[in-house]
Short mmCIF file of C-alpha atoms in Angstrom, two decimals:
data_model
loop_
_atom_site.label_atom_id
_atom_site.label_comp_id
_atom_site.label_asym_id
_atom_site.label_seq_id
_atom_site.Cartn_x
_atom_site.Cartn_y
_atom_site.Cartn_z
CA MET A 15 114.87 146.38 57.74
CA THR A 16 112.18 147.98 59.88
CA SER A 17 109.47 147.63 57.21
CA LEU A 18 110.27 143.85 57.44
CA HIS A 19 109.98 143.98 61.11
CA ASN A 20 106.80 145.66 60.87
CA LEU A 21 105.41 143.53 58.41
CA PHE A 22 106.40 140.50 60.59
CA GLN A 23 104.65 142.25 63.69
CA ASP A 24 101.62 142.77 61.58
CA LEU A 25 101.61 139.17 60.63
CA ARG A 26 101.81 138.01 64.17
CA ILE A 27 99.04 140.76 65.34
CA SER A 28 96.89 139.24 62.39
CA LYS A 29 97.40 135.73 63.59
CA ASN A 30 96.70 136.48 67.08
CA SER A 31 93.51 138.21 66.02
CA VAL A 32 92.22 135.27 64.17
CA GLN A 33 93.17 132.79 67.17
CA GLY A 34 91.18 135.20 69.45
CA ASP A 35 88.26 135.19 67.26
CA GLN A 36 88.40 131.18 67.02
CA SER A 37 88.69 131.18 70.72
CA LYS A 38 85.50 133.24 70.99
CA VAL A 39 83.48 131.03 68.80
CA ARG A 40 84.55 127.80 70.37
CA THR A 41 83.47 129.60 74.17
CA TYR A 42 80.12 130.49 72.43
CA GLN A 43 79.85 126.80 71.14
CA ASN A 44 80.81 125.53 74.49
CA GLU A 45 78.57 127.59 76.50
CA ALA A 46 75.32 126.67 74.27
CA HIS A 47 76.57 123.00 74.74
CA THR A 48 76.84 123.55 78.52
CA GLN A 49 73.35 124.88 78.58
CA THR A 50 71.81 122.13 76.60
CA LEU A 51 73.35 119.56 78.87
CA SER A 52 72.10 121.56 81.80
CA GLU A 53 68.57 121.65 80.41
CA LYS A 54 68.76 117.70 79.97
CA ILE A 55 69.93 117.31 83.50
CA ASP A 56 67.02 118.99 84.93
CA GLN A 57 64.78 117.01 82.76
CA LEU A 58 66.29 113.83 83.80
CA TYR A 59 66.18 114.84 87.40
CA LEU A 60 62.58 115.73 87.12
CA MET A 61 61.77 112.39 85.52
CA ASN A 62 63.50 110.55 88.34
CA LEU A 63 61.89 112.73 90.97
CA ALA A 64 58.64 111.59 89.56
CA ALA A 65 59.48 107.98 89.34
CA LEU A 66 60.81 107.79 92.78
CA GLU A 67 57.63 109.56 94.08
CA LEU A 68 55.48 106.92 92.15
CA LEU A 69 57.44 104.12 93.60
CA ASN A 70 56.90 105.17 96.96
CA ASP A 71 53.30 105.76 96.45
CA LEU A 72 53.17 102.22 95.17
CA GLY A 73 54.83 101.07 98.67
CA VAL A 74 58.34 100.35 97.33
CA SER A 75 60.66 101.37 100.21
CA GLN A 76 63.56 103.77 99.87
CA SER A 77 66.05 100.65 100.93
CA GLN A 78 64.43 98.68 98.01
CA ILE A 79 65.19 101.27 95.38
CA MET A 80 68.62 101.84 96.81
CA ALA A 81 69.09 98.02 96.37
CA LYS A 82 67.98 98.21 92.79
CA ILE A 83 70.39 100.81 91.93
CA GLU A 84 73.41 99.13 93.32
CA GLU A 85 72.20 95.68 91.47
CA ILE A 86 72.04 97.68 88.33
CA ASP A 87 75.33 99.41 88.89
CA LEU A 88 77.15 96.26 89.58
CA ARG A 89 75.79 94.51 86.16
CA ASP A 90 79.24 95.61 84.57
CA GLY A 91 81.14 94.32 87.55
CA LYS A 92 81.87 97.55 89.00
CA LEU A 93 80.11 99.51 91.89
CA ASP A 94 81.11 102.84 90.39
CA GLY A 95 77.93 104.76 89.59
CA LYS A 96 78.07 104.12 85.79
CA VAL A 97 75.84 102.07 83.73
CA ALA A 98 78.45 100.19 81.67
CA GLN A 99 82.05 100.05 80.72
CA ALA A 100 83.77 100.02 77.40
CA THR A 101 82.72 97.23 75.26
CA HIS A 102 83.53 95.72 71.68
CA CYS A 103 81.84 96.16 68.53
CA SER A 104 80.14 92.87 67.52
CA ASP A 105 80.86 93.62 63.84
CA CYS A 106 84.63 94.79 63.72
CA GLY A 107 85.64 93.85 67.08
CA HIS A 108 87.18 97.28 68.10
CA ARG A 109 87.16 98.51 71.85
CA ILE A 110 84.44 101.13 72.02
CA SER A 111 82.50 102.94 74.67
CA ALA A 112 79.35 101.53 75.76
CA ARG A 113 77.63 104.90 75.62
CA ARG A 114 78.13 105.33 71.92
CA THR A 115 75.06 104.44 69.80
CA HIS A 116 77.29 103.60 66.75
CA CYS A 117 80.84 102.09 66.22
CA PHE A 118 83.23 104.63 65.86
CA TYR A 119 85.31 102.50 63.47
CA CYS A 120 82.67 100.80 61.26
CA GLY A 121 79.51 102.53 61.86
CA SER A 122 77.56 99.71 62.83
CA LYS A 123 74.79 100.32 65.43
CA ILE A 124 75.50 99.42 69.13
CA ASN A 125 72.42 98.20 70.90
CA ASN A 126 73.30 99.09 74.51
CA LEU A 127 71.70 101.32 77.56
CA GLN A 128 68.37 99.92 76.59
CA TYR A 129 65.89 98.44 78.94
CA GLN A 130 66.20 94.67 79.25
CA PRO A 131 63.67 92.91 81.51
CA ARG A 132 65.11 90.33 83.84
#
């Protein structure tokens, strides 16, 4: 009976060890992903600062810039600081996030979030 109990305990220890190792891998992956996102945010911030300074140099006022930001934000019907809300795939009709580049269901390319002159 004791050997059966020891065998069961060894099995639980092995299972916990594997789960711990898997958690370490996921932690590493999440840290790498977070670092990549942080670098992208820094790059976007830099590009936005450059664009704002160029606009100011060209005589565009801060209030004009803020008005344009609000106008763009309201294009999806909500003043929420987001570019677009969920949409539907033009090929299969499933509801999908407007931020996706391809439909999750049928794989069709979604042409959104691109510059469209008014």
